[in-house]
């Protein structure tokens, strides 16, 4: 047999139980046809040979929780990619506003809470930069947004407006809105802004896909697929512009009931070769930094005493048990967002309720984020076949942890955060994802934190006992996430017969240097080179 492509000259991580590494891979059309000496043999006749020059190649990464359409769109709108503090953020907003005089609204995203006092920027400051039009700019994690006076006025938000049940309006001493909106309160303003069209989302998705391919990501689970985002996927899949292999998690509307199942079932039918909407996203709580993550014990106040506030269950736990049993019975996968220890427990309880009612299933329910996990719940993942979906980048001592988390949850719960090694050692499967645009989509930075529990060299490690072995982390980001996507028969590892999806790195970070400095030199999907950076060959 003739090979179209042979990759050789370094090590190739297989992420396959048959062995950790092979020396070369031969590809014919879109599949892997030989490994090791057999593949080497085919190099002489191959149409193309990539010489790794000692670098490492891995299976293409699979990001198990990412938002490419909206994050790609953010990159096309007002953003803070070139800003690093509040002052440069104002400059970025001013420049975007001046450059887009005809836009009726200034929409943007991506400010970190650490740039502003208490994580809450004020409307007055935004009014100075955007005085004439409504402006609504969400923060990096999307759980908070910054509105100017015009936007608050259009939404009719005054001191008399009550907080919605799933969110909070940040207020001044007199009760009037301060300018920051948390969680469900964002919708009060957002619903007045022009909605993203399918054209917008299509442009965003293409930009987002470019970003993912650049980091060696060849497949992903889109963590919020609305009907329009689904339309955008099907459009680009229809004329072969969708390169990644995608599972979509359709948004569960928590303000509606079980009747929405009919729409989800109908939407699941609308698929393409590289896009299937077979998962449902259930958002169980908010985030710790604004005290909306659902906790078993209350948050602490400035004085270190209990505030009595235990966060918010976006979906009532009894109702959640019903919903998950129902979705499981309809063969949907549940993709949970759970940050607080009560949020995680609610997810596990709901999976347990589904197992009790429906028996075992192959739906592969997975829980994303897993920030605060009560030690009693760690062993339940394996027994319930609940899959851990880790976002390892967050497990470091950044400002979010030291300033906005540690004082408000106390020392014991601080140590319960992101217990990835404990989870993996108790035997559940683990996948990984970035949650881009909340965080970077750069897999190498994520793996760096997973194995060192630091992001910068001057940080104290964040619970080093929870650091992962590098091969375990790489396996989670490939084979583990492929399993979440029900795609392990074809992708996620290097074996004869599998699709030729590969990430080629510019060095071997297992031998030299760190993951953080490592770049992706080339990305291959189905035997085709779809991204080339500082390529080796
Ligand atoms: Zn997310």
PDB file of N, CA, C and O in Angstrom, residues 102 110 112 118 128-129 157 186 207 228 251 256 263 285 324 328 337 357 362 396 463 522:
ATOM      1  N   UNK A 102     -21.695  53.453  13.317  1.00  0.00           N
ATOM      2  CA  UNK A 102     -23.071  53.146  12.934  1.00  0.00           C
ATOM      3  C   UNK A 102     -23.712  52.026  13.747  1.00  0.00           C
ATOM      4  O   UNK A 102     -24.896  51.744  13.592  1.00  0.00           O
ATOM      5  N   UNK A 110     -14.913  40.039  27.528  1.00  0.00           N
ATOM      6  CA  UNK A 110     -13.549  39.618  27.845  1.00  0.00           C
ATOM      7  C   UNK A 110     -12.801  40.397  28.903  1.00  0.00           C
ATOM      8  O   UNK A 110     -11.585  40.265  28.996  1.00  0.00           O
ATOM      9  N   UNK A 112     -11.442  40.804  32.628  1.00  0.00           N
ATOM     10  CA  UNK A 112     -11.368  39.997  33.850  1.00  0.00           C
ATOM     11  C   UNK A 112     -11.795  40.831  35.064  1.00  0.00           C
ATOM     12  O   UNK A 112     -11.551  42.037  35.109  1.00  0.00           O
ATOM     13  N   UNK A 118     -13.586  45.127  43.546  1.00  0.00           N
ATOM     14  CA  UNK A 118     -14.575  44.078  43.843  1.00  0.00           C
ATOM     15  C   UNK A 118     -15.047  43.331  42.603  1.00  0.00           C
ATOM     16  O   UNK A 118     -16.087  42.678  42.617  1.00  0.00           O
ATOM     17  N   UNK A 128     -18.460  57.442  30.253  1.00  0.00           N
ATOM     18  CA  UNK A 128     -17.468  58.394  29.753  1.00  0.00           C
ATOM     19  C   UNK A 128     -16.919  57.942  28.394  1.00  0.00           C
ATOM     20  O   UNK A 128     -16.621  58.760  27.542  1.00  0.00           O
ATOM     21  N   UNK A 129     -16.817  56.622  28.199  1.00  0.00           N
ATOM     22  CA  UNK A 129     -16.278  56.120  26.920  1.00  0.00           C
ATOM     23  C   UNK A 129     -17.389  55.949  25.880  1.00  0.00           C
ATOM     24  O   UNK A 129     -17.180  56.155  24.696  1.00  0.00           O
ATOM     25  N   UNK A 157     -34.086  49.411  34.114  1.00  0.00           N
ATOM     26  CA  UNK A 157     -33.599  48.979  35.429  1.00  0.00           C
ATOM     27  C   UNK A 157     -33.381  50.197  36.330  1.00  0.00           C
ATOM     28  O   UNK A 157     -32.594  51.094  36.002  1.00  0.00           O
ATOM     29  N   UNK A 186     -28.121  39.641  33.591  1.00  0.00           N
ATOM     30  CA  UNK A 186     -27.596  40.100  32.293  1.00  0.00           C
ATOM     31  C   UNK A 186     -28.704  40.104  31.245  1.00  0.00           C
ATOM     32  O   UNK A 186     -28.789  40.976  30.398  1.00  0.00           O
ATOM     33  N   UNK A 207     -14.098  31.835  12.583  1.00  0.00           N
ATOM     34  CA  UNK A 207     -12.974  32.455  13.301  1.00  0.00           C
ATOM     35  C   UNK A 207     -12.564  31.583  14.493  1.00  0.00           C
ATOM     36  O   UNK A 207     -11.383  31.400  14.772  1.00  0.00           O
ATOM     37  N   UNK A 228     -29.666  28.662  16.588  1.00  0.00           N
ATOM     38  CA  UNK A 228     -28.932  29.420  15.561  1.00  0.00           C
ATOM     39  C   UNK A 228     -27.494  28.921  15.405  1.00  0.00           C
ATOM     40  O   UNK A 228     -26.973  28.878  14.296  1.00  0.00           O
ATOM     41  N   UNK A 251     -28.655  23.650  24.588  1.00  0.00           N
ATOM     42  CA  UNK A 251     -28.966  24.369  25.834  1.00  0.00           C
ATOM     43  C   UNK A 251     -30.305  23.915  26.398  1.00  0.00           C
ATOM     44  O   UNK A 251     -31.306  23.912  25.683  1.00  0.00           O
ATOM     45  N   UNK A 256     -38.165  26.692  31.098  1.00  0.00           N
ATOM     46  CA  UNK A 256     -39.240  25.890  30.501  1.00  0.00           C
ATOM     47  C   UNK A 256     -39.189  24.497  31.091  1.00  0.00           C
ATOM     48  O   UNK A 256     -38.276  24.154  31.834  1.00  0.00           O
ATOM     49  N   UNK A 263     -38.472  19.396  20.954  1.00  0.00           N
ATOM     50  CA  UNK A 263     -37.592  20.210  20.104  1.00  0.00           C
ATOM     51  C   UNK A 263     -36.175  19.622  20.065  1.00  0.00           C
ATOM     52  O   UNK A 263     -35.540  19.598  19.019  1.00  0.00           O
ATOM     53  N   UNK A 285     -25.255  25.947  38.299  1.00  0.00           N
ATOM     54  CA  UNK A 285     -24.987  27.064  39.214  1.00  0.00           C
ATOM     55  C   UNK A 285     -24.142  28.120  38.515  1.00  0.00           C
ATOM     56  O   UNK A 285     -23.923  28.041  37.297  1.00  0.00           O
ATOM     57  N   UNK A 324     -32.963  14.875  34.319  1.00  0.00           N
ATOM     58  CA  UNK A 324     -31.842  14.023  33.891  1.00  0.00           C
ATOM     59  C   UNK A 324     -32.330  12.602  33.601  1.00  0.00           C
ATOM     60  O   UNK A 324     -31.917  11.977  32.615  1.00  0.00           O
ATOM     61  N   UNK A 328     -31.906  11.053  29.955  1.00  0.00           N
ATOM     62  CA  UNK A 328     -31.203   9.768  29.872  1.00  0.00           C
ATOM     63  C   UNK A 328     -32.088   8.730  29.181  1.00  0.00           C
ATOM     64  O   UNK A 328     -31.638   7.968  28.324  1.00  0.00           O
ATOM     65  N   UNK A 337     -22.802  21.896  33.893  1.00  0.00           N
ATOM     66  CA  UNK A 337     -21.901  22.913  34.449  1.00  0.00           C
ATOM     67  C   UNK A 337     -22.101  22.862  35.959  1.00  0.00           C
ATOM     68  O   UNK A 337     -23.207  23.113  36.442  1.00  0.00           O
ATOM     69  N   UNK A 357     -33.591   4.722  37.971  1.00  0.00           N
ATOM     70  CA  UNK A 357     -34.825   4.610  37.213  1.00  0.00           C
ATOM     71  C   UNK A 357     -34.649   3.874  35.897  1.00  0.00           C
ATOM     72  O   UNK A 357     -35.463   3.032  35.512  1.00  0.00           O
ATOM     73  N   UNK A 362     -25.344   4.063  27.991  1.00  0.00           N
ATOM     74  CA  UNK A 362     -24.065   4.445  27.399  1.00  0.00           C
ATOM     75  C   UNK A 362     -24.094   5.929  27.015  1.00  0.00           C
ATOM     76  O   UNK A 362     -23.467   6.342  26.056  1.00  0.00           O
ATOM     77  N   UNK A 396      -4.777  27.195  39.486  1.00  0.00           N
ATOM     78  CA  UNK A 396      -3.525  27.873  39.846  1.00  0.00           C
ATOM     79  C   UNK A 396      -3.848  29.065  40.739  1.00  0.00           C
ATOM     80  O   UNK A 396      -4.983  29.547  40.772  1.00  0.00           O
ATOM     81  N   UNK A 463      -2.046  23.263  45.402  1.00  0.00           N
ATOM     82  CA  UNK A 463      -2.312  21.884  45.797  1.00  0.00           C
ATOM     83  C   UNK A 463      -1.588  20.894  44.898  1.00  0.00           C
ATOM     84  O   UNK A 463      -2.208  20.199  44.089  1.00  0.00           O
ATOM     85  N   UNK A 522       1.943  21.881  13.606  1.00  0.00           N
ATOM     86  CA  UNK A 522       0.994  21.553  12.537  1.00  0.00           C
ATOM     87  C   UNK A 522      -0.162  20.750  13.111  1.00  0.00           C
ATOM     88  O   UNK A 522      -0.016  20.042  14.109  1.00  0.00           O
TER      89      UNK A 522
END
